[in-house]
Coordinates of C-alpha atoms in Angstrom, one line a residue:
Chain A
M30 CA 0.1 0.1 0.2
A31 CA 1.5 2.9 -1.1
N32 CA -0.1 6.1 0.9
G33 CA -1.4 3.5 3.2
T34 CA -0.9 5.2 6.9
N35 CA 1.9 3.4 8.6
S36 CA 2.3 2.6 11.8
G37 CA 5.8 3.6 13.8
N38 CA 7.8 0.8 12.6
G39 CA 7.2 1.2 9.1
K40 CA 5.2 -1.8 8.6
T41 CA 1.7 -2.2 7.9
T42 CA -0.1 -4.2 10.5
L43 CA -3.1 -6.7 9.7
G44 CA -5.9 -4.5 10.8
E45 CA -4.9 -1.7 8.2
R46 CA -3.9 -4.2 5.5
L47 CA -7.9 -5.1 5.7
A48 CA -9.3 -2.0 6.1
G49 CA -7.2 -1.5 2.6
V50 CA -8.6 -4.6 1.3
G51 CA -12.0 -3.6 2.2
D52 CA -11.5 0.0 0.8
R53 CA -10.5 -1.1 -2.5
I54 CA -13.3 -3.7 -2.9
Q55 CA -15.8 -1.1 -2.1
G56 CA -14.2 1.0 -4.6
S57 CA -13.7 -1.3 -7.2
E58 CA -16.0 -0.7 -10.4
A59 CA -17.6 -4.2 -10.1
W60 CA -18.7 -3.1 -6.7
E61 CA -20.2 0.1 -7.8
S62 CA -22.0 -1.6 -10.8
I63 CA -24.0 -3.6 -8.3
F64 CA -24.6 -0.9 -5.6
R65 CA -26.3 2.0 -7.3
P66 CA -25.1 5.6 -6.1
G67 CA -26.8 6.6 -2.5
S68 CA -26.8 2.7 -1.5
P69 CA -25.3 2.4 1.8
F70 CA -23.1 -0.3 1.3
R71 CA -21.2 2.2 -1.4
K72 CA -18.0 3.9 -0.3
G73 CA -18.8 7.1 1.3
Y74 CA -22.5 6.7 2.0
T75 CA -23.3 9.8 4.4
D76 CA -26.7 10.1 5.7
S77 CA -28.0 13.0 4.1
P78 CA -31.6 13.7 2.6
R79 CA -30.6 13.5 -0.9
N80 CA -29.1 9.9 0.1
R81 CA -32.0 8.9 1.7
S82 CA -34.4 9.3 -1.1
Y83 CA -31.6 7.5 -3.4
V84 CA -31.6 4.8 -1.5
V85 CA -35.3 3.7 -2.1
M86 CA -35.6 5.9 -5.7
N87 CA -32.0 4.1 -7.1
N88 CA -33.1 0.6 -6.0
V89 CA -35.7 -2.7 -6.7
L90 CA -37.6 -1.1 -3.8
Y91 CA -38.8 1.8 -5.6
H92 CA -41.5 -0.6 -7.2
L93 CA -42.7 -1.0 -3.2
H94 CA -42.0 2.3 -1.6
A95 CA -42.2 5.9 -2.1
V96 CA -39.1 8.1 -1.0
K97 CA -41.4 9.7 1.5
V98 CA -44.5 8.3 3.3
K99 CA -46.9 9.8 5.6
R100 CA -45.5 10.0 9.2
H101 CA -48.4 8.3 10.7
G102 CA -48.3 5.6 8.2
V103 CA -44.7 4.6 9.7
R104 CA -46.3 4.1 13.3
L105 CA -46.3 0.3 13.9
S106 CA -49.7 0.5 15.9
Y107 CA -51.0 2.3 12.7
T108 CA -50.6 -1.1 10.2
L109 CA -49.1 -3.5 12.7
C110 CA -46.6 -4.2 9.4
L111 CA -49.6 -6.9 8.6
G112 CA -49.6 -6.8 4.8
G113 CA -45.8 -6.6 4.9
L114 CA -45.5 -9.5 6.9
T115 CA -47.9 -11.3 4.7
F116 CA -45.8 -10.7 1.9
F117 CA -43.1 -12.0 3.9
M118 CA -44.7 -15.2 4.7
F119 CA -45.1 -15.7 1.0
I120 CA -41.4 -15.2 0.6
V121 CA -40.9 -17.6 3.2
L122 CA -43.1 -20.1 1.8
T123 CA -41.8 -20.3 -1.4
I124 CA -38.2 -20.7 -0.4
T125 CA -39.1 -23.6 1.9
G126 CA -41.8 -25.1 -0.4
I127 CA -38.6 -25.0 -2.8
F128 CA -36.6 -27.1 -0.4
L129 CA -39.5 -29.7 -0.2
M130 CA -39.8 -30.1 -3.8
F131 CA -36.3 -31.7 -3.8
Y132 CA -37.7 -34.7 -1.5
Y133 CA -41.2 -35.1 -2.9
R134 CA -43.1 -37.2 -5.3
P135 CA -47.0 -36.2 -5.7
T136 CA -47.7 -39.9 -6.3
S137 CA -50.4 -42.1 -4.2
P138 CA -47.9 -44.2 -1.7
E139 CA -44.5 -42.5 -2.6
A140 CA -45.7 -38.8 -1.2
Y141 CA -46.2 -39.9 2.2
V142 CA -42.9 -42.1 2.3
D143 CA -41.5 -38.7 1.1
I144 CA -42.6 -37.0 3.7
A145 CA -42.2 -39.3 6.4
A146 CA -38.2 -39.8 5.5
L147 CA -37.9 -35.8 6.0
S148 CA -37.7 -36.1 9.6
T149 CA -35.3 -39.3 9.4
D150 CA -33.2 -38.7 6.3
V151 CA -32.8 -35.4 5.4
A152 CA -30.9 -32.4 7.3
F153 CA -32.9 -29.8 8.3
G154 CA -36.1 -31.7 7.1
Q155 CA -38.5 -31.8 9.7
L156 CA -37.6 -28.3 10.3
V157 CA -38.5 -26.7 6.8
R158 CA -41.6 -29.0 6.7
N159 CA -42.6 -27.3 10.2
L160 CA -41.6 -23.6 9.1
H161 CA -43.6 -24.5 5.7
R162 CA -47.0 -25.4 7.2
W163 CA -46.6 -22.7 10.2
G164 CA -45.7 -20.1 7.9
A165 CA -48.9 -21.0 5.5
H166 CA -51.0 -20.8 9.0
L167 CA -49.7 -17.9 10.0
M168 CA -50.0 -16.5 6.4
V169 CA -53.8 -17.0 5.9
I170 CA -54.0 -15.7 9.8
T171 CA -52.0 -12.0 8.9
V172 CA -54.0 -11.9 5.6
F173 CA -57.3 -12.1 7.4
L174 CA -55.3 -9.6 10.2
H175 CA -54.6 -7.3 7.3
M176 CA -58.2 -7.8 5.8
T177 CA -59.9 -6.2 9.2
R178 CA -56.9 -3.7 10.0
V179 CA -57.6 -2.1 6.5
F180 CA -61.5 -2.0 7.1
Y181 CA -61.2 -0.7 10.4
H182 CA -59.1 2.3 8.8
G183 CA -62.1 3.1 6.3
A184 CA -59.2 2.1 3.7
Y185 CA -60.7 0.5 1.3
K186 CA -63.1 4.1 0.5
P187 CA -62.1 5.9 -2.8
P188 CA -59.8 5.8 -4.4
R189 CA -58.9 2.4 -3.2
E190 CA -62.0 0.5 -3.8
F191 CA -60.5 -1.6 -6.4
N192 CA -57.7 -2.5 -4.3
W193 CA -60.1 -3.8 -1.8
V194 CA -61.7 -6.1 -4.6
V195 CA -57.8 -7.4 -5.2
G196 CA -57.4 -8.4 -1.9
V197 CA -60.4 -10.4 -1.6
V198 CA -58.9 -11.9 -4.6
L199 CA -55.8 -12.6 -2.5
L200 CA -57.6 -13.9 0.5
F201 CA -59.4 -16.6 -1.7
L202 CA -56.1 -17.7 -3.6
T203 CA -54.4 -17.8 -0.4
L204 CA -57.0 -20.1 1.0
L205 CA -57.1 -22.3 -2.2
L206 CA -53.0 -22.3 -1.7
S207 CA -53.5 -23.3 1.4
F208 CA -56.1 -26.0 0.7
T209 CA -54.3 -27.5 -2.0
G210 CA -51.0 -27.5 0.1
Y211 CA -53.3 -29.3 3.2
L212 CA -53.4 -32.7 0.7
L213 CA -49.6 -32.9 -0.4
P214 CA -48.5 -35.0 2.8
W215 CA -51.0 -37.7 2.0
D216 CA -51.7 -39.0 5.7
Q217 CA -55.3 -39.6 7.0
L218 CA -55.4 -35.9 8.2
A219 CA -54.7 -35.0 4.6
L220 CA -57.0 -37.3 2.8
W221 CA -60.0 -36.6 4.9
A222 CA -59.7 -32.9 5.5
V223 CA -59.4 -32.2 1.7
T224 CA -62.3 -35.0 1.0
V225 CA -64.6 -33.1 3.6
G226 CA -63.6 -29.5 1.9
T227 CA -64.3 -30.4 -1.5
N228 CA -67.6 -32.4 -0.9
M229 CA -68.9 -28.7 -0.1
G230 CA -67.9 -27.9 -3.7
G231 CA -69.9 -30.5 -4.9
Y232 CA -73.1 -29.6 -3.5
T233 CA -72.7 -26.6 -6.2
P234 CA -76.0 -26.6 -8.1
V235 CA -76.6 -27.6 -12.1
F236 CA -72.5 -28.3 -12.3
G237 CA -72.0 -29.7 -8.8
D238 CA -70.4 -32.8 -9.7
Q239 CA -68.7 -31.2 -12.7
V240 CA -67.0 -29.3 -10.6
S241 CA -66.1 -31.7 -8.4
F242 CA -64.8 -34.2 -11.0
V243 CA -62.4 -31.7 -12.4
L244 CA -61.2 -30.5 -8.4
L245 CA -60.7 -34.2 -7.9
G246 CA -59.8 -35.7 -11.3
G247 CA -62.0 -38.8 -10.4
I248 CA -65.1 -39.2 -8.2
Q249 CA -63.1 -39.3 -4.8
V250 CA -59.9 -38.0 -3.8
G251 CA -57.2 -40.3 -5.0
G252 CA -53.7 -40.5 -7.0
P253 CA -55.0 -37.7 -9.9
T254 CA -56.1 -35.7 -7.1
L255 CA -52.6 -35.5 -5.2
L256 CA -51.1 -34.6 -8.6
R257 CA -53.9 -32.2 -9.4
F258 CA -53.6 -30.4 -6.0
Y259 CA -49.6 -30.6 -6.2
V260 CA -49.6 -28.9 -9.7
L261 CA -52.1 -26.0 -8.5
H262 CA -50.0 -25.9 -5.4
V263 CA -46.7 -25.2 -6.7
L264 CA -47.1 -24.0 -9.9
A265 CA -50.9 -22.4 -11.1
L266 CA -51.7 -20.5 -7.8
P267 CA -48.4 -19.3 -7.1
F268 CA -48.3 -17.9 -10.7
I269 CA -51.5 -16.1 -10.2
I270 CA -51.2 -15.2 -6.5
V271 CA -47.9 -13.1 -8.0
I272 CA -49.6 -11.3 -10.7
F273 CA -52.4 -10.6 -8.4
M274 CA -49.8 -9.1 -5.5
S275 CA -48.4 -7.0 -8.3
V276 CA -51.0 -5.4 -8.8
H277 CA -52.2 -5.1 -4.9
F278 CA -49.0 -3.2 -4.0
W279 CA -48.9 -1.0 -7.5
R280 CA -52.5 0.1 -6.9
V281 CA -51.0 0.8 -3.0
R282 CA -49.0 3.6 -4.3
K283 CA -51.1 4.7 -7.1
D284 CA -54.1 5.3 -5.0
G285 CA -51.7 7.5 -2.9
G286 CA -49.9 5.7 -0.1
I287 CA -51.0 4.6 2.7
S288 CA -54.8 5.9 3.8
G289 CA -55.6 8.6 6.4
P290 CA -54.5 9.8 9.0
L291 CA -57.9 8.9 10.9
Chain B
M30 CA -34.6 36.5 -36.7
A31 CA -36.6 33.8 -37.9
E32 CA -39.8 34.3 -39.5
I33 CA -43.1 34.1 -38.1
P34 CA -45.5 31.6 -39.4
E35 CA -48.5 33.3 -40.5
H36 CA -50.9 31.1 -38.5
L37 CA -49.5 31.7 -35.4
L38 CA -49.8 35.5 -36.1
R39 CA -53.1 35.3 -37.2
R40 CA -54.4 32.8 -34.1
S41 CA -52.3 35.6 -31.9
A42 CA -54.5 38.5 -34.0
E43 CA -57.5 36.4 -33.5
A44 CA -57.2 35.8 -29.5
K45 CA -55.8 40.4 -29.2
A46 CA -59.0 40.9 -31.4
K47 CA -60.9 39.3 -29.0
A48 CA -59.5 40.8 -26.4
L49 CA -59.7 44.4 -27.5
G50 CA -62.7 44.0 -29.6
V51 CA -61.1 45.6 -32.9
P52 CA -61.2 43.7 -36.3
V53 CA -59.1 40.9 -37.1
E54 CA -57.9 42.1 -40.3
Q55 CA -56.7 45.3 -39.1
L56 CA -54.1 43.8 -36.3
M57 CA -53.2 40.7 -38.9
T58 CA -52.0 44.2 -41.1
E59 CA -50.5 45.4 -38.0
F60 CA -48.4 42.7 -37.0
L61 CA -47.2 41.9 -40.4
G62 CA -46.5 45.6 -40.6
E63 CA -43.9 45.1 -38.4
A64 CA -43.0 41.6 -39.1
A65 CA -42.1 42.4 -42.4
P66 CA -40.1 45.4 -42.3
A67 CA -37.5 43.6 -39.8
A68 CA -37.6 40.4 -41.6
A69 CA -36.6 42.1 -45.0
T70 CA -34.4 44.6 -44.2
A71 CA -33.5 44.6 -40.9
A72 CA -32.1 47.7 -41.5
E73 CA -33.9 51.0 -40.5
P74 CA -36.8 51.2 -38.3
V75 CA -39.8 52.3 -40.4
A76 CA -41.2 55.3 -38.6
S77 CA -45.0 54.7 -38.6
P78 CA -47.0 58.1 -40.0
A79 CA -48.8 59.8 -36.9
S80 CA -51.7 60.2 -39.1
T81 CA -53.2 57.0 -38.3
A82 CA -56.5 57.1 -36.4
T83 CA -55.7 54.0 -34.5
T84 CA -53.4 52.8 -32.7
T85 CA -49.8 52.9 -34.5
A86 CA -48.0 50.0 -35.0
P87 CA -44.3 50.7 -32.6
A88 CA -40.9 50.8 -34.1
A89 CA -39.0 47.8 -34.2
P90 CA -36.0 48.3 -32.0
V91 CA -33.0 47.8 -33.9
I92 CA -30.9 44.8 -33.4
P93 CA -27.4 44.7 -33.4
E94 CA -25.6 42.5 -35.7
G95 CA -25.0 38.7 -34.1
V96 CA -27.4 39.5 -31.4
R97 CA -30.6 36.6 -31.0
T98 CA -33.7 37.9 -29.7
Q99 CA -36.7 36.3 -28.7
R100 CA -40.3 37.6 -29.3
M101 CA -42.8 36.7 -26.7
L102 CA -45.5 35.2 -28.5
T103 CA -48.3 35.2 -26.0
V104 CA -48.4 34.8 -22.2
V105 CA -49.8 32.2 -20.4
R106 CA -50.9 32.5 -16.9
A107 CA -48.8 30.2 -14.6
K108 CA -52.2 29.7 -12.7
A109 CA -53.5 27.5 -15.3
I110 CA -50.5 25.1 -15.6
Q111 CA -49.1 25.2 -12.0
G112 CA -52.2 25.8 -9.9
A113 CA -52.0 22.0 -8.5
P114 CA -52.9 22.6 -4.8
R115 CA -49.8 21.8 -3.2
E116 CA -51.2 20.5 0.3
P117 CA -49.1 20.3 3.4
S118 CA -48.4 17.2 4.3
D119 CA -46.6 15.5 7.1
K120 CA -43.9 12.8 5.5
V121 CA -40.7 11.5 6.3
S122 CA -38.0 9.5 4.8
T123 CA -38.7 5.8 4.1
W124 CA -35.2 5.2 4.6
P125 CA -34.7 4.7 7.7
H126 CA -37.8 5.1 9.1
L127 CA -39.7 2.9 7.5
L128 CA -37.4 0.5 6.0
A129 CA -36.1 -0.2 9.7
I130 CA -39.1 -0.7 11.3
E131 CA -40.3 -3.3 8.4
F132 CA -36.6 -5.1 9.1
V133 CA -37.2 -6.0 12.7
A134 CA -40.9 -6.8 11.8
L135 CA -39.7 -9.4 9.5
L136 CA -37.0 -10.4 11.7
V137 CA -39.7 -10.9 14.8
A138 CA -41.4 -12.8 13.1
L139 CA -38.9 -15.1 11.2
G140 CA -37.9 -16.0 15.1
L141 CA -40.9 -16.4 16.3
L142 CA -41.7 -18.7 13.3
I143 CA -38.1 -20.6 13.8
V144 CA -38.7 -20.9 17.7
F145 CA -42.1 -22.2 17.0
S146 CA -40.8 -24.9 14.5
V147 CA -38.3 -26.5 16.3
Y148 CA -40.6 -27.1 18.9
Q149 CA -43.7 -28.0 17.7
D150 CA -43.5 -30.8 15.0
A151 CA -46.0 -30.4 11.9
P152 CA -48.9 -33.3 12.3
L153 CA -48.5 -36.6 10.3
L154 CA -51.0 -39.3 10.8
E155 CA -50.4 -42.7 8.7
L156 CA -50.8 -43.0 5.4
A157 CA -53.6 -42.1 3.5
N158 CA -56.8 -45.0 3.6
P159 CA -60.0 -43.9 1.8
N160 CA -61.8 -47.5 3.2
E161 CA -61.0 -45.8 6.5
Q162 CA -62.8 -42.4 7.2
P163 CA -61.7 -41.3 10.9
N164 CA -64.2 -40.2 13.0
P165 CA -64.5 -37.3 13.2
S166 CA -63.1 -35.7 9.8
K167 CA -62.8 -32.5 9.8
A168 CA -61.9 -29.6 7.0
P169 CA -58.7 -27.5 7.7
W170 CA -59.6 -25.0 10.1
Y171 CA -60.1 -21.9 8.1
F172 CA -63.2 -24.0 6.7
L173 CA -64.3 -25.6 9.8
G174 CA -67.2 -22.4 10.0
L175 CA -68.4 -23.6 7.1
Q176 CA -68.2 -27.3 8.2
E177 CA -70.2 -25.8 11.5
L178 CA -72.9 -24.0 9.2
L179 CA -73.4 -27.7 7.5
S180 CA -74.7 -29.0 10.9
Y181 CA -77.3 -26.4 10.3
F182 CA -78.3 -25.7 7.0
D183 CA -78.9 -27.7 4.0
P184 CA -75.3 -28.3 2.2
Q185 CA -76.4 -26.0 -0.6
V186 CA -77.0 -23.1 1.4
A187 CA -73.8 -23.7 3.9
G188 CA -71.5 -25.0 1.2
V189 CA -72.4 -22.9 -1.9
L190 CA -74.6 -19.9 -1.0
I191 CA -73.3 -18.5 2.1
P192 CA -69.2 -18.7 1.2
G193 CA -70.3 -17.5 -2.2
L194 CA -72.7 -14.9 -1.0
G195 CA -69.8 -14.0 1.6
L196 CA -67.1 -13.7 -0.2
A197 CA -69.2 -11.8 -3.0
G198 CA -69.9 -9.7 -0.4
L199 CA -66.9 -9.1 1.0
A200 CA -65.6 -7.8 -2.4
L201 CA -68.4 -5.3 -2.8
I202 CA -68.0 -3.6 0.4
P203 CA -66.6 -0.3 -1.1
Y204 CA -69.2 -0.4 -3.7
V205 CA -72.1 -0.6 -0.8
D206 CA -70.3 2.0 1.6
R207 CA -71.4 4.9 -0.3
N208 CA -70.0 6.8 3.4
R209 CA -66.5 8.4 2.3
S210 CA -65.6 9.3 6.0
I211 CA -62.8 7.2 7.8
R212 CA -63.7 8.7 11.0
P213 CA -64.8 5.7 13.3
A214 CA -67.2 7.9 15.0
D215 CA -69.1 8.5 11.2
R216 CA -69.1 5.0 10.4
K217 CA -70.3 3.0 13.1
F218 CA -72.8 1.2 11.1
A219 CA -70.1 -0.3 9.3
I220 CA -68.2 -1.2 11.9
M221 CA -71.1 -2.7 14.0
M222 CA -72.0 -5.0 11.3
F223 CA -68.3 -5.8 10.1
T224 CA -67.8 -7.0 13.6
F225 CA -70.8 -8.9 13.7
F226 CA -69.9 -11.1 10.8
V227 CA -66.4 -11.5 11.6
M228 CA -67.1 -12.6 15.4
A229 CA -69.8 -14.7 13.9
A230 CA -67.1 -16.8 11.6
A231 CA -64.6 -16.8 14.3
I232 CA -67.3 -18.1 17.1
L233 CA -68.7 -20.9 14.3
T234 CA -65.0 -21.4 13.4
I235 CA -64.3 -21.9 17.5
L236 CA -67.1 -24.2 17.7
G237 CA -66.1 -26.5 14.5
S238 CA -62.8 -26.7 15.9
F239 CA -62.8 -27.4 19.6
Y240 CA -66.6 -28.0 20.4
R241 CA -67.0 -30.7 17.6
G242 CA -66.1 -34.8 18.5
P243 CA -66.9 -38.2 17.0
G244 CA -69.9 -38.0 14.4
F245 CA -69.2 -34.2 14.7
N246 CA -71.5 -34.3 17.3
F247 CA -71.4 -31.4 20.1
T248 CA -68.6 -32.0 22.7
F249 CA -66.9 -30.1 25.8
P250 CA -63.2 -29.7 25.2
W251 CA -62.7 -30.2 28.6
R252 CA -64.6 -33.1 29.0
D253 CA -64.0 -35.3 25.9
G254 CA -60.7 -34.0 24.7
I255 CA -60.0 -31.8 21.7
F256 CA -60.4 -33.3 18.2
F257 CA -58.4 -30.9 16.2
D258 CA -55.6 -31.0 14.1
L259 CA -53.6 -28.2 12.1

């Protein structure tokens, strides 16, 4: 290091060398190409109003948050972060779900065997399955609580009417995702819970039998149902829900950010 | 100096004529008379005869060589395009105020979820067997309110009509509730209705979850145990 500060004996200490390496990495072209101007990870970040704006504006975050938000909306007691936590649960479920897919075959006896093997043969298998299951229940709860919060704040009123409708669709999709996932362990609990649930769909007047047949891929819950629910659970429904979530988040900002103050 | 297009001059003259109440043609000749010498020779300002009855065209100023000049065609009042009312708002920077809170909330939620998952395993009963129905068999917990309704109403009502109307009604709330105020004091009826339905759904779900035993008959959880799996 040519111009580094040296300690008394003319040699650079290890700490100085490490600091120099850190500086050089942070100052490198590659680093600066990743972290855009204003990023707190960039060299020489200072806390200024301009940089505070850049953190959001020069970042993928700008798709979620405006540079400035209403002061009352930042209070934890206003939103309780419920919408954000719902989205976070969705991310947790996606990550743990991908992990589970590595070990799972959606066929009649193997599905159960694979799930049972998670707790014995797979490192952290049981923990990830627990995270996935409890996270799914938690997501249903946070969606519901988010909806009640929005209602009690009157946040569905103009101009946010349509976003409430999108939210109801998201609630329905969340329930469907949870319900299709419920069958996948292929144990007695899964089989009969889904049987009871899908029987209700069969009561639809006029075309009830057809609805039931399409849902189950047969006249009762069996191998074809498992495959059908699996494809819905890991591919079709996540695809649809991501589209609706994008619209939901986009509308939150287009409709003027958070509602209120009361 | 660039030539001003004829149609722009005419538009300007029409507007001015309308404002002053004088004929358009008179203003047009005035404009052209003003522009023509400046454009043609750009030398001597032509002194207009003072004998003209109407207003005389002012002498075009002498423009030194190599100086660019601009001509003002019209004045648009600032109010018309910048008049968006700027309401005073009380805002804070998303970074760090909101993002810090969201990040902490996310960590706390993840922490609680992990701790719960370490100590509580997800249920796994024996292999699915279509020939042996457990008693009772219950739907997932969020459908247990509906299953509870099934024991009071016809399946077509409890299984299709009520959830269908419920979901449609939920989606239609913003179009039914025409009250614009968001103050809780102004929306007592809406809050009362919503609370009523939420409470009804919660009570039905709790009944279906904990107070229904074998044959989906009524039981007390403290007497016969809990017939409920998550």
